[in-house]
mmCIF file of C-alpha atoms and ligand atoms in Angstrom:
data_model
loop_
_atom_site.group_PDB
_atom_site.id
_atom_site.type_symbol
_atom_site.label_atom_id
_atom_site.label_comp_id
_atom_site.label_asym_id
_atom_site.label_seq_id
_atom_site.Cartn_x
_atom_site.Cartn_y
_atom_site.Cartn_z
ATOM 1 C CA UNK R 167 147.892 91.154 78.518
ATOM 2 C CA UNK R 168 151.521 90.721 79.037
ATOM 3 C CA UNK R 169 153.747 93.575 77.350
ATOM 4 C CA UNK R 170 157.014 92.391 75.869
ATOM 5 C CA UNK R 171 159.344 95.019 74.385
ATOM 6 C CA UNK R 172 161.740 92.879 73.175
ATOM 7 C CA UNK R 173 161.650 89.314 71.995
ATOM 8 C CA UNK R 174 163.564 86.748 69.935
ATOM 9 C CA UNK R 175 160.993 85.490 66.869
ATOM 10 C CA UNK R 176 163.040 82.492 65.263
ATOM 11 C CA UNK R 177 165.527 84.534 63.177
ATOM 12 C CA UNK R 178 165.178 88.432 64.277
ATOM 13 C CA UNK R 179 163.994 90.487 67.114
ATOM 14 C CA UNK R 180 160.748 91.736 67.391
ATOM 15 C CA UNK R 181 160.334 95.419 69.257
ATOM 16 C CA UNK R 182 157.246 97.306 70.298
ATOM 17 C CA UNK R 183 157.785 100.500 68.557
ATOM 18 C CA UNK R 184 157.635 102.810 71.788
ATOM 19 C CA UNK R 185 158.058 105.974 69.593
ATOM 20 C CA UNK R 186 154.315 105.221 68.215
ATOM 21 C CA UNK R 187 152.619 104.577 71.367
ATOM 22 C CA UNK R 188 150.186 105.368 72.539
ATOM 23 C CA UNK R 189 148.401 106.160 69.288
ATOM 24 C CA UNK R 190 149.432 103.123 67.408
ATOM 25 C CA UNK R 191 150.557 99.903 69.042
ATOM 26 C CA UNK R 192 153.185 98.413 66.158
ATOM 27 C CA UNK R 193 156.080 96.004 65.996
ATOM 28 C CA UNK R 194 158.944 96.401 64.126
ATOM 29 C CA UNK R 195 161.127 93.645 62.989
ATOM 30 C CA UNK R 196 164.951 93.982 63.276
ATOM 31 C CA UNK R 197 167.075 91.611 61.260
ATOM 32 C CA UNK R 198 170.471 93.320 61.382
ATOM 33 C CA UNK R 199 172.693 94.160 64.311
ATOM 34 C CA UNK R 200 173.161 97.769 62.976
ATOM 35 C CA UNK R 201 169.299 98.271 62.916
ATOM 36 C CA UNK R 202 169.483 97.532 66.476
ATOM 37 C CA UNK R 203 171.926 100.204 66.919
ATOM 38 C CA UNK R 204 169.430 102.458 65.434
ATOM 39 C CA UNK R 205 166.714 101.201 67.248
ATOM 40 C CA UNK R 206 168.137 101.897 70.598
ATOM 41 C CA UNK R 207 169.614 105.562 69.508
ATOM 42 C CA UNK R 208 165.875 106.651 68.266
ATOM 43 C CA UNK R 209 164.191 105.079 71.463
ATOM 44 C CA UNK R 210 162.149 102.774 69.460
ATOM 45 C CA UNK R 211 163.470 100.529 72.392
ATOM 46 C CA UNK R 212 164.265 102.585 75.580
ATOM 47 C CA UNK R 213 164.278 102.126 79.220
ATOM 48 C CA UNK R 214 167.908 100.959 80.851
ATOM 49 C CA UNK R 215 167.011 97.028 81.402
ATOM 50 C CA UNK R 216 165.122 96.994 77.777
ATOM 51 C CA UNK R 217 168.180 98.509 76.142
ATOM 52 C CA UNK R 218 170.152 96.123 77.859
ATOM 53 C CA UNK R 219 168.051 93.088 76.678
ATOM 54 C CA UNK R 220 167.814 94.797 73.242
ATOM 55 C CA UNK R 221 171.396 95.265 73.046
ATOM 56 C CA UNK R 222 172.027 91.397 73.845
ATOM 57 C CA UNK R 223 169.926 90.262 71.022
ATOM 58 C CA UNK R 224 171.842 92.902 68.982
ATOM 59 C CA UNK R 225 174.689 90.919 69.680
ATOM 60 C CA UNK R 226 173.057 87.881 68.864
ATOM 61 C CA UNK R 227 171.949 89.087 65.405
ATOM 62 C CA UNK R 228 175.746 90.167 64.960
ATOM 63 C CA UNK R 229 176.680 86.548 65.557
ATOM 64 C CA UNK R 230 174.240 85.172 62.934
ATOM 65 C CA UNK R 231 175.258 87.812 60.220
ATOM 66 C CA UNK R 232 178.985 86.982 59.905
ATOM 67 C CA UNK R 233 179.736 84.233 57.401
ATOM 68 C CA UNK R 234 182.995 82.516 58.653
ATOM 69 C CA UNK R 235 184.195 79.463 60.174
ATOM 70 C CA UNK R 236 187.170 81.602 61.656
ATOM 71 C CA UNK R 237 186.738 82.119 65.319
ATOM 72 C CA UNK R 238 188.814 85.076 65.525
ATOM 73 C CA UNK R 239 187.151 86.622 62.603
ATOM 74 C CA UNK R 240 184.073 85.881 64.216
ATOM 75 C CA UNK R 241 184.804 87.581 67.605
ATOM 76 C CA UNK R 242 186.327 90.609 65.628
ATOM 77 C CA UNK R 243 182.864 91.157 64.269
ATOM 78 C CA UNK R 244 181.400 91.042 67.486
ATOM 79 C CA UNK R 245 183.692 93.494 68.896
ATOM 80 C CA UNK R 246 182.991 95.978 66.200
ATOM 81 C CA UNK R 247 178.899 95.412 66.679
ATOM 82 C CA UNK R 248 179.739 95.800 70.600
ATOM 83 C CA UNK R 249 181.544 99.339 69.876
ATOM 84 C CA UNK R 250 178.446 100.483 67.877
ATOM 85 C CA UNK R 251 176.310 99.518 70.578
ATOM 86 C CA UNK R 252 178.045 101.082 73.363
ATOM 87 C CA UNK R 253 177.834 104.638 71.586
ATOM 88 C CA UNK R 254 174.108 104.333 71.683
ATOM 89 C CA UNK R 255 172.844 105.447 75.345
ATOM 90 C CA UNK R 256 175.900 106.507 77.476
ATOM 91 C CA UNK R 257 173.906 106.649 80.849
ATOM 92 C CA UNK R 258 172.330 103.287 80.976
ATOM 93 C CA UNK R 259 174.653 101.014 82.587
ATOM 94 C CA UNK R 260 172.664 97.914 81.572
ATOM 95 C CA UNK R 261 173.657 98.568 77.888
ATOM 96 C CA UNK R 262 177.321 98.024 78.768
ATOM 97 C CA UNK R 263 176.516 95.173 81.462
ATOM 98 C CA UNK R 264 174.533 93.153 78.737
ATOM 99 C CA UNK R 265 177.027 93.687 75.883
ATOM 100 C CA UNK R 266 180.145 92.643 78.290
ATOM 101 C CA UNK R 267 177.735 89.306 79.258
ATOM 102 C CA UNK R 268 177.444 88.302 75.739
ATOM 103 C CA UNK R 269 180.971 89.253 74.673
ATOM 104 C CA UNK R 270 182.226 86.938 77.560
ATOM 105 C CA UNK R 271 179.681 84.135 76.311
ATOM 106 C CA UNK R 272 181.344 84.345 72.885
ATOM 107 C CA UNK R 273 184.940 84.370 74.140
ATOM 108 C CA UNK R 274 184.737 81.476 76.808
ATOM 109 C CA UNK R 275 182.427 79.025 74.630
ATOM 110 C CA UNK R 276 184.698 76.385 73.136
ATOM 111 C CA UNK R 277 183.558 74.704 69.767
ATOM 112 C CA UNK R 278 182.823 75.749 66.202
ATOM 113 C CA UNK R 279 181.477 79.001 65.082
ATOM 114 C CA UNK R 280 177.868 77.364 64.382
ATOM 115 C CA UNK R 281 177.654 76.245 68.098
ATOM 116 C CA UNK R 282 178.726 79.988 69.282
ATOM 117 C CA UNK R 283 176.029 81.346 66.943
ATOM 118 C CA UNK R 284 173.481 79.188 68.808
ATOM 119 C CA UNK R 285 175.097 79.824 72.017
ATOM 120 C CA UNK R 286 174.799 83.792 71.727
ATOM 121 C CA UNK R 287 171.068 83.528 71.032
ATOM 122 C CA UNK R 288 170.510 81.132 74.071
ATOM 123 C CA UNK R 289 172.363 83.498 76.222
ATOM 124 C CA UNK R 290 170.459 86.636 75.087
ATOM 125 C CA UNK R 291 167.241 84.737 75.437
ATOM 126 C CA UNK R 292 168.387 83.703 78.888
ATOM 127 C CA UNK R 293 169.177 87.316 79.847
ATOM 128 C CA UNK R 294 165.755 88.374 79.015
ATOM 129 C CA UNK R 295 164.082 85.575 80.955
ATOM 130 C CA UNK R 296 166.432 86.518 83.948
ATOM 131 C CA UNK R 297 165.509 90.363 83.694
ATOM 132 C CA UNK R 298 161.888 89.458 83.822
ATOM 133 C CA UNK R 299 162.243 87.337 86.762
ATOM 134 C CA UNK R 300 164.255 89.864 88.348
ATOM 135 C CA UNK R 301 161.716 92.531 87.877
ATOM 136 C CA UNK R 302 158.951 90.447 89.256
ATOM 137 C CA UNK R 303 161.236 89.890 92.454
ATOM 138 C CA UNK R 304 161.780 93.856 92.476
ATOM 139 C CA UNK R 305 157.782 94.182 92.710
ATOM 140 C CA UNK R 306 157.376 91.695 95.266
ATOM 141 C CA UNK R 307 160.194 93.021 97.548
ATOM 142 C CA UNK R 308 159.095 96.489 96.945
ATOM 143 C CA UNK R 309 155.356 95.931 97.913
ATOM 144 C CA UNK R 310 156.966 94.315 101.122
ATOM 145 C CA UNK R 311 158.583 97.794 102.003
ATOM 146 C CA UNK R 312 155.928 100.280 100.794
ATOM 147 C CA UNK R 313 154.351 102.321 103.974
ATOM 148 C CA UNK R 314 152.325 100.019 106.052
ATOM 149 C CA UNK R 315 149.214 102.761 106.178
ATOM 150 C CA UNK R 316 146.875 103.496 104.931
ATOM 151 C CA UNK R 317 145.808 100.011 103.688
ATOM 152 C CA UNK R 318 145.425 101.783 100.019
ATOM 153 C CA UNK R 319 148.287 103.994 98.969
ATOM 154 C CA UNK R 320 148.568 106.591 96.298
ATOM 155 C CA UNK R 321 151.853 106.461 94.773
ATOM 156 C CA UNK R 322 153.757 108.729 92.180
ATOM 157 C CA UNK R 323 156.138 107.678 89.655
ATOM 158 C CA UNK R 324 158.104 109.320 86.808
ATOM 159 C CA UNK R 325 159.175 108.653 83.212
ATOM 160 C CA UNK R 326 158.444 105.008 82.391
ATOM 161 C CA UNK R 327 159.983 102.251 84.342
ATOM 162 C CA UNK R 328 157.355 99.699 83.552
ATOM 163 C CA UNK R 329 157.411 96.571 81.207
ATOM 164 C CA UNK R 330 157.792 98.485 78.221
ATOM 165 C CA UNK R 331 161.349 99.667 79.774
ATOM 166 C CA UNK R 332 162.619 96.206 80.893
ATOM 167 C CA UNK R 333 162.225 92.657 79.817
ATOM 168 C CA UNK R 334 158.496 92.919 81.071
ATOM 169 C CA UNK R 335 156.888 93.782 84.374
ATOM 170 C CA UNK R 336 158.828 96.672 85.229
ATOM 171 C CA UNK R 337 160.864 98.035 88.125
ATOM 172 C CA UNK R 338 159.353 101.214 89.762
ATOM 173 C CA UNK R 339 155.977 100.380 87.867
ATOM 174 C CA UNK R 340 156.471 96.812 88.804
ATOM 175 C CA UNK R 341 156.100 97.762 92.500
ATOM 176 C CA UNK R 342 153.120 99.476 91.714
ATOM 177 C CA UNK R 343 151.723 96.520 89.590
ATOM 178 C CA UNK R 344 152.471 94.476 92.671
ATOM 179 C CA UNK R 345 150.814 96.835 95.020
ATOM 180 C CA UNK R 346 147.790 97.105 92.744
ATOM 181 C CA UNK R 347 147.785 93.165 92.404
ATOM 182 C CA UNK R 348 147.716 93.062 96.270
ATOM 183 C CA UNK R 349 144.865 95.653 96.521
ATOM 184 C CA UNK R 350 147.392 98.213 98.184
ATOM 185 C CA UNK R 351 146.994 100.690 95.481
ATOM 186 C CA UNK R 352 144.556 103.428 95.649
ATOM 187 C CA UNK R 353 146.024 105.046 92.602
ATOM 188 C CA UNK R 354 149.207 106.292 90.986
ATOM 189 C CA UNK R 355 150.176 109.729 89.862
ATOM 190 C CA UNK R 356 151.916 109.713 86.889
ATOM 191 C CA UNK R 357 154.016 112.504 86.031
ATOM 192 C CA UNK R 358 154.198 113.442 82.175
ATOM 193 C CA UNK R 359 157.827 113.552 81.879
ATOM 194 C CA UNK R 360 159.138 116.290 79.354
ATOM 195 C CA UNK R 361 160.663 116.409 76.832
ATOM 196 C CA UNK R 362 159.718 112.805 75.462
ATOM 197 C CA UNK R 363 156.706 112.333 77.521
ATOM 198 C CA UNK R 364 157.217 108.718 78.529
ATOM 199 C CA UNK R 365 154.935 109.168 81.549
ATOM 200 C CA UNK R 366 152.333 110.600 79.533
ATOM 201 C CA UNK R 367 152.463 108.202 76.433
ATOM 202 C CA UNK R 368 153.968 104.901 78.031
ATOM 203 C CA UNK R 369 153.383 104.845 81.791
ATOM 204 C CA UNK R 370 149.767 106.153 81.211
ATOM 205 C CA UNK R 371 149.210 103.383 78.498
ATOM 206 C CA UNK R 372 150.587 100.776 80.722
ATOM 207 C CA UNK R 373 148.303 101.594 83.688
ATOM 208 C CA UNK R 374 145.213 101.536 81.029
ATOM 209 C CA UNK R 375 145.959 98.078 79.594
ATOM 210 C CA UNK R 376 146.057 96.855 83.017
ATOM 211 C CA UNK R 377 143.323 98.913 84.557
ATOM 212 C CA UNK R 378 145.605 100.330 87.207
ATOM 213 C CA UNK R 379 144.167 103.399 88.707
ATOM 214 C CA UNK R 380 145.929 106.503 87.654
ATOM 215 C CA UNK R 381 146.060 110.230 87.131
ATOM 216 C CA UNK R 382 148.199 111.965 84.876
ATOM 217 C CA UNK R 383 149.761 115.322 85.725
ATOM 218 C CA UNK R 384 152.419 117.631 83.977
ATOM 219 C CA UNK R 385 155.710 117.892 86.045
ATOM 220 C CA UNK R 386 155.212 121.047 87.553
ATOM 221 C CA UNK R 387 152.308 119.759 89.364
ATOM 222 C CA UNK R 388 154.185 117.137 91.315
ATOM 223 C CA UNK R 389 155.123 120.004 94.244
ATOM 224 C CA UNK R 390 151.619 121.075 94.541
ATOM 225 C CA UNK R 391 150.511 117.302 94.858
ATOM 226 C CA UNK R 392 153.122 116.443 97.608
ATOM 227 C CA UNK R 393 152.557 119.511 99.400
ATOM 228 C CA UNK R 394 148.714 118.747 99.293
ATOM 229 C CA UNK R 395 149.473 115.448 101.051
ATOM 230 C CA UNK R 396 147.972 113.751 98.307
ATOM 231 C CA UNK R 397 150.884 110.963 97.809
ATOM 232 C CA UNK R 398 152.168 108.306 100.196
ATOM 233 C CA UNK R 399 155.415 107.473 98.546
ATOM 234 C CA UNK R 400 157.425 108.216 94.989
ATOM 235 C CA UNK R 401 158.734 105.359 93.208
ATOM 236 C CA UNK R 402 161.258 105.834 90.212
ATOM 237 C CA UNK R 403 163.462 103.714 88.175
ATOM 238 C CA UNK R 404 167.254 104.216 87.676
ATOM 239 C CA UNK R 405 169.546 104.280 84.426
ATOM 240 C CA UNK R 406 172.807 103.920 86.832
ATOM 241 C CA UNK R 407 173.611 103.794 90.360
ATOM 242 C CA UNK R 408 176.826 104.684 91.729
ATOM 243 C CA UNK R 409 178.504 102.656 94.578
ATOM 244 C CA UNK R 410 177.321 105.391 97.411
ATOM 245 C CA UNK R 411 173.653 105.245 96.244
ATOM 246 C CA UNK R 412 173.757 108.282 93.947
ATOM 247 C CA UNK R 413 171.257 107.539 91.127
ATOM 248 C CA UNK R 414 170.784 108.671 87.512
ATOM 249 C CA UNK R 415 167.606 108.589 86.006
ATOM 250 C CA UNK R 416 165.003 110.352 83.707
ATOM 251 C CA UNK R 417 165.845 114.408 83.715
ATOM 252 C CA UNK R 418 163.371 115.824 86.413
ATOM 253 C CA UNK R 419 163.834 112.962 89.177
ATOM 254 C CA UNK R 420 166.292 115.039 91.155
ATOM 255 C CA UNK R 421 163.861 117.621 91.467
ATOM 256 C CA UNK R 422 160.973 115.189 92.446
ATOM 257 C CA UNK R 423 163.304 113.734 95.271
ATOM 258 C CA UNK R 424 164.202 116.966 96.698
ATOM 259 C CA UNK R 425 160.486 117.786 96.704
ATOM 260 C CA UNK R 426 159.673 114.493 98.447
ATOM 261 C CA UNK R 427 162.494 115.377 101.008
ATOM 262 C CA UNK R 428 161.027 118.582 101.774
ATOM 263 C CA UNK R 429 157.873 117.183 102.650
ATOM 264 C CA UNK R 430 159.188 114.080 104.132
ATOM 265 C CA UNK R 431 157.718 111.535 101.937
ATOM 266 C CA UNK R 432 159.430 108.394 101.269
ATOM 267 C CA UNK R 433 161.325 108.346 97.908
ATOM 268 C CA UNK R 434 162.419 104.861 96.553
ATOM 269 C CA UNK R 435 164.358 103.846 93.595
ATOM 270 C CA UNK R 436 163.650 100.566 91.997
ATOM 271 C CA UNK R 437 166.315 98.739 89.832
ATOM 272 C CA UNK R 438 168.066 95.387 89.331
ATOM 273 C CA UNK R 439 171.582 94.971 90.735
ATOM 274 C CA UNK R 440 172.764 95.142 87.180
ATOM 275 C CA UNK R 441 172.069 98.905 87.294
ATOM 276 C CA UNK R 442 174.708 99.457 89.898
ATOM 277 C CA UNK R 443 178.010 100.625 88.631
ATOM 278 C CA UNK R 444 180.278 99.339 91.184
ATOM 279 C CA UNK R 445 183.213 100.925 89.420
ATOM 280 C CA UNK R 446 182.337 104.347 90.490
ATOM 281 C CA UNK R 447 182.147 106.269 93.790
ATOM 282 C CA UNK R 448 179.726 108.523 93.229
ATOM 283 C CA UNK R 449 177.270 110.101 90.992
ATOM 284 C CA UNK R 450 179.473 113.174 89.602
ATOM 285 C CA UNK R 451 181.404 110.157 87.479
ATOM 286 C CA UNK R 452 178.040 109.216 85.661
ATOM 287 C CA UNK R 453 177.951 110.240 81.903
ATOM 288 C CA UNK R 454 174.944 112.068 81.097
ATOM 289 C CA UNK R 455 173.375 111.791 77.768
ATOM 290 C CA UNK R 456 172.458 114.926 75.924
ATOM 291 C CA UNK R 457 169.862 114.607 72.972
ATOM 292 C CA UNK R 458 168.723 116.360 69.876
ATOM 293 C CA UNK R 459 167.559 119.877 71.160
ATOM 294 C CA UNK R 460 164.653 118.945 68.636
ATOM 295 C CA UNK R 461 163.043 117.119 71.502
ATOM 296 C CA UNK R 462 162.564 120.377 73.318
ATOM 297 C CA UNK R 463 161.427 122.659 70.746
ATOM 298 C CA UNK R 464 159.192 120.509 69.159
ATOM 299 C CA UNK R 465 156.431 118.127 69.808
ATOM 300 C CA UNK R 466 155.585 115.942 66.691
ATOM 301 C CA UNK R 467 155.244 118.882 64.078
ATOM 302 C CA UNK R 468 154.520 121.401 66.553
ATOM 303 C CA UNK R 469 157.053 124.155 67.174
ATOM 304 C CA UNK R 470 156.821 125.393 71.008
ATOM 305 C CA UNK R 471 159.117 127.993 70.907
ATOM 306 C CA UNK R 472 161.007 131.019 68.709
ATOM 307 C CA UNK R 473 163.237 129.737 66.359
ATOM 308 C CA UNK R 474 166.645 130.815 67.110
ATOM 309 C CA UNK R 475 166.315 130.371 71.082
ATOM 310 C CA UNK R 476 169.340 128.744 72.729
ATOM 311 C CA UNK R 477 168.216 124.991 73.942
ATOM 312 C CA UNK R 478 169.875 122.538 76.540
ATOM 313 C CA UNK R 479 168.552 118.985 76.662
ATOM 314 C CA UNK R 480 170.230 116.660 79.270
ATOM 315 C CA UNK R 481 168.496 113.413 79.285
ATOM 316 C CA UNK R 482 169.133 112.453 83.000
ATOM 317 C CA UNK R 483 169.923 113.921 86.179
ATOM 318 C CA UNK R 484 171.658 112.656 89.460
ATOM 319 C CA UNK R 485 169.754 112.367 92.595
ATOM 320 C CA UNK R 486 172.520 112.413 95.737
ATOM 321 C CA UNK R 487 171.855 109.279 97.792
ATOM 322 C CA UNK R 488 170.948 111.560 100.563
ATOM 323 C CA UNK R 489 167.374 112.091 99.041
ATOM 324 C CA UNK R 490 166.591 108.375 98.549
ATOM 325 C CA UNK R 491 164.911 106.676 101.185
ATOM 326 C CA UNK R 492 165.692 103.186 99.874
ATOM 327 C CA UNK R 493 166.832 101.202 96.696
ATOM 328 C CA UNK R 494 164.643 98.252 95.933
ATOM 329 C CA UNK R 495 166.587 95.360 94.101
ATOM 330 C CA UNK R 496 165.675 91.833 93.858
ATOM 331 C CA UNK R 497 167.379 91.288 97.056
ATOM 332 C CA UNK R 498 165.097 93.751 99.066
ATOM 333 C CA UNK R 499 165.016 97.277 100.259
ATOM 334 C CA UNK R 500 168.176 98.825 101.367
ATOM 335 C CA UNK R 501 169.006 102.345 102.453
ATOM 336 C CA UNK R 502 171.679 103.977 100.097
ATOM 337 C CA UNK R 503 174.477 104.354 102.556
ATOM 338 C CA UNK R 504 174.257 100.417 103.023
ATOM 339 C CA UNK R 505 174.525 99.581 99.280
ATOM 340 C CA UNK R 506 178.099 98.154 99.714
ATOM 341 C CA UNK R 507 176.510 95.182 101.165
ATOM 342 C CA UNK R 508 175.205 93.874 97.934
ATOM 343 C CA UNK R 509 178.691 94.025 96.374
ATOM 344 C CA UNK R 510 179.703 90.439 95.587
HETATM 345 O O1 MRU L 195 165.398 107.926 78.203
HETATM 346 P P1 MRU L 195 164.752 106.517 78.526
HETATM 347 O O2 MRU L 195 163.128 106.712 78.353
HETATM 348 O O3 MRU L 195 165.494 105.470 78.106
HETATM 349 O O4 MRU L 195 164.758 106.990 80.171
HETATM 350 C C1 MRU L 195 164.279 105.828 80.789
HETATM 351 C C2 MRU L 195 164.340 106.193 82.323
HETATM 352 O O5 MRU L 195 165.016 107.032 82.911
HETATM 353 C C3 MRU L 195 163.544 104.926 83.233
HETATM 354 O O6 MRU L 195 163.186 105.597 84.452
HETATM 355 C C4 MRU L 195 165.044 104.146 83.777
HETATM 356 O O7 MRU L 195 165.767 103.599 82.369
HETATM 357 C C5 MRU L 195 164.776 102.894 84.293
HETATM 358 S S1 MRU L 195 163.595 101.908 83.312
HETATM 359 C C6 MRU L 195 163.396 100.649 84.144
#
């Protein structure tokens, strides 16, 4: 079964509702650009590359819904939807990258508004196909750079950097998927990833779908597993990589990287080149999203703590480049201190 979290369906966008997994597999039909804004905000669609693809389709929907023949009015409408989309998830650079791709298409395409509308859908579709192929390439390149011994590796991952978080296949989970298909995987340890449990809910679900051998642990068990020598390498995704290799990813990634460093276990970040923000020199400049405190004090309807307690809920953290063994992109694996070589 191939998992496609975002797909264009003739005149609307079909999203897998990731808030309902794993208890229910359901699609949501998105027909208006502002509904895509809400879907990204509420994490019906989530994961940096998937957010980028969803935003591109949101721009395509924006193009369809405006009734005008006036080019400037059309472009103004696109700009206003772009602004709304930009407010949704500040850390994921793919969001801004995809919106810019779509705006550039609209600005550079010559012809009547009807042609621009078609071109916007075609561009979003091409972007989705490209992202999928990029993930497959990341999987292949990542597989090639995993430790040579033993033949069957035990890997650890965090959050969900799988098909659900991309246009299909996945980045970190793409590497793990490729290792499984090449018979190089003994099993993957999945950290549950509080507060939203993307590991427990989504990565575990993806592994079960494909029969990838996987073991779920709570986040505070990772140190124990690394110390016991159970893990040969850790592979995670990225929401934004600074030009020096510092990497923002799901909150808790930093702790895992420090643990891997202390235990001398390779720690890889797998991400497309579009996740690199060349405009910033280091991770201190990455905006960190803070989400509702409800994510911490509740799971579903269940209160976990005493009402009235203060709560802090940063959604991402930044792992300094020195704790990262290599960054795996569609071009191969590169140590973070040489990342600048990939800058076009
Ligand atoms: O808050 P989320 O679920 O969107 O966060 C997802 C992550 O942190 C992923 O690891 C990252 O976006 C890479 S997904 C290929």
